[in-house]
Amino acid sequence: MYPIITISREFGSGGHSIGEKVAKKLNVPFLDGEIVTKTAEESGYARELIEEQGETTSAASKWFDISAASAMYFQSPQDEIFLAQRKVILDAARKGPCVIVGRCSDYILKNAEIPCLNILIHADMPHRITRVLERYGDITNVDVRKRIQKKDKQRRTYYRYYTDQQWGAYSNYDLALDSGTLGEETCVHIICELAEKWEDRD
């Protein structure tokens, strides 16, 4: 049986695309946007809000002050969304092999003692800028480099808040792949090969 594969990724590194191709090649479920849909069902919050808050903590101040909330044992919408996402991730992993993108899935599954293969996809800034422009277009008055840095910072803050660990630290992953140097297809091949070897050892 294949392992659960989690994909953590720098913004613009192609992690979503790589994860999707891996899932298709291994013929297992792919969870990214589906997590948003199922989290909306679990939590009752709007899909748009979950898409905005699913991997960031930047808007938490709209609703509450963290220290005050802790003192009052108050659970913020941000925390409710995280817990709903956590349930969706655990339910999916317990059903069998799948590929899950982001959302602290590596940490969630590790704490649940569910065997998984944790992958980090990264790339240098020039490759990421090129990819973001290709995918989203040249948005007027938007500094692409700053957009990338902001997105990474949001993911880093979110991961640290919910795991107390450093997002992107190689020691948290089984494998780190540079998609800029290797290319997407090579990354897909390497991950699938590891998954197949994992299956052979059972």
PDB file of C-alpha atoms in Angstrom:
ATOM      1  CA  MET A   1       0.000   0.000   0.000  1.00  0.00           C
ATOM      2  CA  TYR A   2       1.241   3.480  -0.837  1.00  0.00           C
ATOM      3  CA  PRO A   3       1.891   5.916   2.022  1.00  0.00           C
ATOM      4  CA  ILE A   4      -0.106   9.052   2.648  1.00  0.00           C
ATOM      5  CA  ILE A   5       1.865  11.753   0.817  1.00  0.00           C
ATOM      6  CA  THR A   6       1.861  15.310   2.138  1.00  0.00           C
ATOM      7  CA  ILE A   7       3.116  18.184  -0.009  1.00  0.00           C
ATOM      8  CA  SER A   8       4.342  21.362   1.651  1.00  0.00           C
ATOM      9  CA  ARG A   9       5.307  24.009  -0.881  1.00  0.00           C
ATOM     10  CA  GLU A  10       6.702  27.470  -1.307  1.00  0.00           C
ATOM     11  CA  PHE A  11       4.350  29.756  -3.183  1.00  0.00           C
ATOM     12  CA  GLY A  12       5.099  29.558  -6.892  1.00  0.00           C
ATOM     13  CA  SER A  13       7.132  26.345  -6.641  1.00  0.00           C
ATOM     14  CA  GLY A  14       4.507  24.177  -8.368  1.00  0.00           C
ATOM     15  CA  GLY A  15       3.679  22.049  -5.340  1.00  0.00           C
ATOM     16  CA  HIS A  16      -0.018  21.847  -6.148  1.00  0.00           C
ATOM     17  CA  SER A  17       0.623  20.758  -9.726  1.00  0.00           C
ATOM     18  CA  ILE A  18       3.242  18.212  -8.651  1.00  0.00           C
ATOM     19  CA  GLY A  19       0.933  16.763  -5.997  1.00  0.00           C
ATOM     20  CA  GLU A  20      -1.925  16.513  -8.477  1.00  0.00           C
ATOM     21  CA  LYS A  21       0.261  14.669 -11.002  1.00  0.00           C
ATOM     22  CA  VAL A  22       1.572  12.300  -8.328  1.00  0.00           C
ATOM     23  CA  ALA A  23      -1.973  11.439  -7.246  1.00  0.00           C
ATOM     24  CA  LYS A  24      -3.033  10.816 -10.843  1.00  0.00           C
ATOM     25  CA  LYS A  25       0.000   8.622 -11.533  1.00  0.00           C
ATOM     26  CA  LEU A  26      -0.530   6.571  -8.366  1.00  0.00           C
ATOM     27  CA  ASN A  27      -4.302   6.582  -8.879  1.00  0.00           C
ATOM     28  CA  VAL A  28      -5.063   7.853  -5.381  1.00  0.00           C
ATOM     29  CA  PRO A  29      -7.255  10.761  -4.171  1.00  0.00           C
ATOM     30  CA  PHE A  30      -5.833  14.290  -4.358  1.00  0.00           C
ATOM     31  CA  LEU A  31      -6.817  16.709  -1.593  1.00  0.00           C
ATOM     32  CA  ASP A  32      -6.383  20.440  -1.937  1.00  0.00           C
ATOM     33  CA  GLY A  33      -9.498  22.271  -3.070  1.00  0.00           C
ATOM     34  CA  GLU A  34     -11.561  19.310  -1.848  1.00  0.00           C
ATOM     35  CA  ILE A  35     -10.375  20.085   1.684  1.00  0.00           C
ATOM     36  CA  VAL A  36     -11.947  23.531   1.381  1.00  0.00           C
ATOM     37  CA  THR A  37     -15.287  22.065   0.282  1.00  0.00           C
ATOM     38  CA  LYS A  38     -15.384  19.450   3.040  1.00  0.00           C
ATOM     39  CA  THR A  39     -14.184  21.933   5.671  1.00  0.00           C
ATOM     40  CA  ALA A  40     -17.039  24.245   4.714  1.00  0.00           C
ATOM     41  CA  GLU A  41     -19.451  21.357   5.289  1.00  0.00           C
ATOM     42  CA  GLU A  42     -17.848  20.476   8.639  1.00  0.00           C
ATOM     43  CA  SER A  43     -17.543  24.012  10.002  1.00  0.00           C
ATOM     44  CA  GLY A  44     -20.505  25.808   8.480  1.00  0.00           C
ATOM     45  CA  TYR A  45     -18.260  28.663   7.343  1.00  0.00           C
ATOM     46  CA  ALA A  46     -18.403  29.997   3.798  1.00  0.00           C
ATOM     47  CA  ARG A  47     -16.046  28.449   1.252  1.00  0.00           C
ATOM     48  CA  GLU A  48     -14.631  31.908   0.464  1.00  0.00           C
ATOM     49  CA  LEU A  49     -13.666  32.459   4.098  1.00  0.00           C
ATOM     50  CA  ILE A  50     -12.010  29.053   4.333  1.00  0.00           C
ATOM     51  CA  GLU A  51     -10.042  29.696   1.140  1.00  0.00           C
ATOM     52  CA  GLU A  52      -8.828  32.957   2.683  1.00  0.00           C
ATOM     53  CA  GLN A  53      -8.077  31.563   6.143  1.00  0.00           C
ATOM     54  CA  GLY A  54      -7.094  27.970   5.328  1.00  0.00           C
ATOM     55  CA  GLU A  55      -3.341  28.539   5.572  1.00  0.00           C
ATOM     56  CA  THR A  56      -2.989  32.029   6.994  1.00  0.00           C
ATOM     57  CA  THR A  57      -3.440  33.714  10.347  1.00  0.00           C
ATOM     58  CA  SER A  58      -3.200  37.245   9.026  1.00  0.00           C
ATOM     59  CA  ALA A  59      -6.894  38.011   9.372  1.00  0.00           C
ATOM     60  CA  ALA A  60      -7.324  36.527  12.832  1.00  0.00           C
ATOM     61  CA  SER A  61      -7.146  40.020  14.336  1.00  0.00           C
ATOM     62  CA  LYS A  62     -10.460  40.809  12.602  1.00  0.00           C
ATOM     63  CA  TRP A  63     -12.214  38.700  15.185  1.00  0.00           C
ATOM     64  CA  PHE A  64     -10.126  38.500  18.305  1.00  0.00           C
ATOM     65  CA  ASP A  65      -6.934  39.162  20.169  1.00  0.00           C
ATOM     66  CA  ILE A  66      -5.050  35.885  20.646  1.00  0.00           C
ATOM     67  CA  SER A  67      -3.945  36.486  24.244  1.00  0.00           C
ATOM     68  CA  ALA A  68      -7.391  37.690  25.294  1.00  0.00           C
ATOM     69  CA  ALA A  69      -9.029  34.767  23.547  1.00  0.00           C
ATOM     70  CA  SER A  70      -6.783  32.308  25.351  1.00  0.00           C
ATOM     71  CA  ALA A  71      -7.669  33.853  28.682  1.00  0.00           C
ATOM     72  CA  MET A  72     -11.392  33.530  27.941  1.00  0.00           C
ATOM     73  CA  TYR A  73     -11.112  30.009  26.489  1.00  0.00           C
ATOM     74  CA  PHE A  74     -12.644  31.499  23.354  1.00  0.00           C
ATOM     75  CA  GLN A  75     -12.331  29.559  20.117  1.00  0.00           C
ATOM     76  CA  SER A  76     -11.939  31.842  17.122  1.00  0.00           C
ATOM     77  CA  PRO A  77     -13.397  31.155  13.661  1.00  0.00           C
ATOM     78  CA  GLN A  78      -9.774  30.666  12.569  1.00  0.00           C
ATOM     79  CA  ASP A  79      -9.332  27.877  15.120  1.00  0.00           C
ATOM     80  CA  GLU A  80     -12.676  26.308  14.257  1.00  0.00           C
ATOM     81  CA  ILE A  81     -11.651  26.221  10.596  1.00  0.00           C
ATOM     82  CA  PHE A  82      -8.316  24.628  11.524  1.00  0.00           C
ATOM     83  CA  LEU A  83     -10.024  21.937  13.613  1.00  0.00           C
ATOM     84  CA  ALA A  84     -12.491  21.212  10.818  1.00  0.00           C
ATOM     85  CA  GLN A  85      -9.619  20.950   8.321  1.00  0.00           C
ATOM     86  CA  ARG A  86      -7.776  18.666  10.703  1.00  0.00           C
ATOM     87  CA  LYS A  87     -10.787  16.341  10.866  1.00  0.00           C
ATOM     88  CA  VAL A  88     -11.084  16.300   7.061  1.00  0.00           C
ATOM     89  CA  ILE A  89      -7.376  15.471   6.711  1.00  0.00           C
ATOM     90  CA  LEU A  90      -7.484  12.687   9.314  1.00  0.00           C
ATOM     91  CA  ASP A  91     -10.654  11.176   7.857  1.00  0.00           C
ATOM     92  CA  ALA A  92      -9.102  11.114   4.382  1.00  0.00           C
ATOM     93  CA  ALA A  93      -5.826   9.606   5.600  1.00  0.00           C
ATOM     94  CA  ARG A  94      -7.601   6.885   7.549  1.00  0.00           C
ATOM     95  CA  LYS A  95      -9.463   5.800   4.415  1.00  0.00           C
ATOM     96  CA  GLY A  96      -6.206   4.976   2.654  1.00  0.00           C
ATOM     97  CA  PRO A  97      -3.436   6.352   0.427  1.00  0.00           C
ATOM     98  CA  CYS A  98      -3.893   9.900  -0.867  1.00  0.00           C
ATOM     99  CA  VAL A  99      -1.942  13.068  -1.611  1.00  0.00           C
ATOM    100  CA  ILE A 100      -2.627  16.057   0.661  1.00  0.00           C
ATOM    101  CA  VAL A 101      -1.374  19.577  -0.029  1.00  0.00           C
ATOM    102  CA  GLY A 102      -0.418  21.941   2.799  1.00  0.00           C
ATOM    103  CA  ARG A 103      -2.561  22.869   5.800  1.00  0.00           C
ATOM    104  CA  CYS A 104      -0.130  21.408   8.367  1.00  0.00           C
ATOM    105  CA  SER A 105      -1.043  17.926   7.121  1.00  0.00           C
ATOM    106  CA  ASP A 106       2.478  16.610   7.776  1.00  0.00           C
ATOM    107  CA  TYR A 107       2.267  17.641  11.432  1.00  0.00           C
ATOM    108  CA  ILE A 108      -1.361  16.521  11.869  1.00  0.00           C
ATOM    109  CA  LEU A 109      -0.672  13.020  10.562  1.00  0.00           C
ATOM    110  CA  LYS A 110       2.586  12.651  12.470  1.00  0.00           C
ATOM    111  CA  ASN A 111       0.802  13.448  15.737  1.00  0.00           C
ATOM    112  CA  ALA A 112      -1.904  10.943  14.842  1.00  0.00           C
ATOM    113  CA  GLU A 113       0.835   8.339  14.222  1.00  0.00           C
ATOM    114  CA  ILE A 114      -0.359   7.758  10.667  1.00  0.00           C
ATOM    115  CA  PRO A 115       2.585   6.703   8.441  1.00  0.00           C
ATOM    116  CA  CYS A 116       3.212   9.248   5.715  1.00  0.00           C
ATOM    117  CA  LEU A 117       5.816  10.518   3.288  1.00  0.00           C
ATOM    118  CA  ASN A 118       6.343  14.234   3.856  1.00  0.00           C
ATOM    119  CA  ILE A 119       7.632  16.237   0.898  1.00  0.00           C
ATOM    120  CA  LEU A 120       8.756  19.864   0.643  1.00  0.00           C
ATOM    121  CA  ILE A 121       8.729  21.502  -2.789  1.00  0.00           C
ATOM    122  CA  HIS A 122      10.826  24.636  -3.126  1.00  0.00           C
ATOM    123  CA  ALA A 123      12.505  26.702  -5.835  1.00  0.00           C
ATOM    124  CA  ASP A 124      14.614  29.818  -6.208  1.00  0.00           C
ATOM    125  CA  MET A 125      12.927  33.199  -6.601  1.00  0.00           C
ATOM    126  CA  PRO A 126      13.440  33.625 -10.392  1.00  0.00           C
ATOM    127  CA  HIS A 127      11.710  30.295 -11.093  1.00  0.00           C
ATOM    128  CA  ARG A 128       8.889  31.147  -8.715  1.00  0.00           C
ATOM    129  CA  ILE A 129       8.344  34.596 -10.214  1.00  0.00           C
ATOM    130  CA  THR A 130       8.177  33.084 -13.706  1.00  0.00           C
ATOM    131  CA  ARG A 131       5.672  30.462 -12.584  1.00  0.00           C
ATOM    132  CA  VAL A 132       3.423  32.939 -10.762  1.00  0.00           C
ATOM    133  CA  LEU A 133       3.345  35.211 -13.809  1.00  0.00           C
ATOM    134  CA  GLU A 134       2.523  32.266 -16.066  1.00  0.00           C
ATOM    135  CA  ARG A 135      -0.263  31.066 -13.791  1.00  0.00           C
ATOM    136  CA  TYR A 136      -1.824  34.335 -12.624  1.00  0.00           C
ATOM    137  CA  GLY A 137      -0.703  36.800 -15.294  1.00  0.00           C
ATOM    138  CA  ASP A 138       1.029  40.141 -14.927  1.00  0.00           C
ATOM    139  CA  ILE A 139      -1.215  41.885 -12.412  1.00  0.00           C
ATOM    140  CA  THR A 140      -0.908  45.655 -12.697  1.00  0.00           C
ATOM    141  CA  ASN A 141       0.647  47.437  -9.712  1.00  0.00           C
ATOM    142  CA  VAL A 142       1.511  44.142  -8.007  1.00  0.00           C
ATOM    143  CA  ASP A 143       5.138  43.406  -7.124  1.00  0.00           C
ATOM    144  CA  VAL A 144       5.331  39.654  -7.770  1.00  0.00           C
ATOM    145  CA  ARG A 145       8.377  39.167  -5.539  1.00  0.00           C
ATOM    146  CA  LYS A 146       6.600  40.863  -2.635  1.00  0.00           C
ATOM    147  CA  ARG A 147       3.467  38.810  -3.282  1.00  0.00           C
ATOM    148  CA  ILE A 148       5.499  35.606  -3.085  1.00  0.00           C
ATOM    149  CA  GLN A 149       7.263  36.715   0.082  1.00  0.00           C
ATOM    150  CA  LYS A 150       3.951  37.708   1.702  1.00  0.00           C
ATOM    151  CA  LYS A 151       2.345  34.365   0.859  1.00  0.00           C
ATOM    152  CA  ASP A 152       5.310  32.439   2.272  1.00  0.00           C
ATOM    153  CA  LYS A 153       5.247  34.579   5.413  1.00  0.00           C
ATOM    154  CA  GLN A 154       1.545  33.852   5.917  1.00  0.00           C
ATOM    155  CA  ARG A 155       2.108  30.119   5.548  1.00  0.00           C
ATOM    156  CA  ARG A 156       5.107  30.265   7.890  1.00  0.00           C
ATOM    157  CA  THR A 157       3.103  32.139  10.539  1.00  0.00           C
ATOM    158  CA  TYR A 158       0.143  29.781  10.219  1.00  0.00           C
ATOM    159  CA  TYR A 159       2.324  26.677  10.504  1.00  0.00           C
ATOM    160  CA  ARG A 160       4.199  28.064  13.499  1.00  0.00           C
ATOM    161  CA  TYR A 161       0.971  29.067  15.250  1.00  0.00           C
ATOM    162  CA  TYR A 162      -0.607  25.615  14.958  1.00  0.00           C
ATOM    163  CA  THR A 163       2.460  23.374  15.194  1.00  0.00           C
ATOM    164  CA  ASP A 164       5.066  25.401  17.113  1.00  0.00           C
ATOM    165  CA  GLN A 165       7.526  24.295  14.438  1.00  0.00           C
ATOM    166  CA  GLN A 166       9.313  26.036  11.609  1.00  0.00           C
ATOM    167  CA  TRP A 167       7.610  25.812   8.220  1.00  0.00           C
ATOM    168  CA  GLY A 168      10.058  24.956   5.465  1.00  0.00           C
ATOM    169  CA  ALA A 169      12.708  23.519   7.809  1.00  0.00           C
ATOM    170  CA  TYR A 170      14.130  20.521   5.945  1.00  0.00           C
ATOM    171  CA  SER A 171      14.344  18.455   9.144  1.00  0.00           C
ATOM    172  CA  ASN A 172      10.522  18.326   9.230  1.00  0.00           C
ATOM    173  CA  TYR A 173      10.351  16.461   5.901  1.00  0.00           C
ATOM    174  CA  ASP A 174      11.452  13.157   4.475  1.00  0.00           C
ATOM    175  CA  LEU A 175      12.465  14.780   1.211  1.00  0.00           C
ATOM    176  CA  ALA A 176      12.995  18.332  -0.116  1.00  0.00           C
ATOM    177  CA  LEU A 177      12.893  18.806  -3.898  1.00  0.00           C
ATOM    178  CA  ASP A 178      13.977  21.874  -5.862  1.00  0.00           C
ATOM    179  CA  SER A 179      11.361  22.078  -8.614  1.00  0.00           C
ATOM    180  CA  GLY A 180      13.209  24.941 -10.292  1.00  0.00           C
ATOM    181  CA  THR A 181      16.328  22.850 -10.836  1.00  0.00           C
ATOM    182  CA  LEU A 182      14.736  19.426 -11.270  1.00  0.00           C
ATOM    183  CA  GLY A 183      11.558  20.382 -13.102  1.00  0.00           C
ATOM    184  CA  GLU A 184       8.054  19.222 -12.243  1.00  0.00           C
ATOM    185  CA  GLU A 185       8.158  15.904 -14.076  1.00  0.00           C
ATOM    186  CA  THR A 186      11.353  14.796 -12.336  1.00  0.00           C
ATOM    187  CA  CYS A 187       9.869  15.714  -8.956  1.00  0.00           C
ATOM    188  CA  VAL A 188       6.761  13.682  -9.792  1.00  0.00           C
ATOM    189  CA  HIS A 189       8.901  10.712 -10.859  1.00  0.00           C
ATOM    190  CA  ILE A 190      11.004  10.796  -7.679  1.00  0.00           C
ATOM    191  CA  ILE A 191       7.985  10.987  -5.375  1.00  0.00           C
ATOM    192  CA  CYS A 192       6.168   8.176  -7.189  1.00  0.00           C
ATOM    193  CA  GLU A 193       9.281   6.011  -7.133  1.00  0.00           C
ATOM    194  CA  LEU A 194       9.600   6.495  -3.372  1.00  0.00           C
ATOM    195  CA  ALA A 195       5.925   5.664  -2.891  1.00  0.00           C
ATOM    196  CA  GLU A 196       6.287   2.485  -4.919  1.00  0.00           C
ATOM    197  CA  LYS A 197       9.352   1.427  -2.922  1.00  0.00           C
ATOM    198  CA  TRP A 198       7.388   2.132   0.249  1.00  0.00           C
ATOM    199  CA  GLU A 199       4.677  -0.204  -1.022  1.00  0.00           C
ATOM    200  CA  ASP A 200       7.244  -2.934  -1.745  1.00  0.00           C
ATOM    201  CA  ARG A 201       8.574  -2.918   1.798  1.00  0.00           C
ATOM    202  CA  ASP A 202       5.180  -3.790   3.349  1.00  0.00           C
TER     203      ASP A 202
END
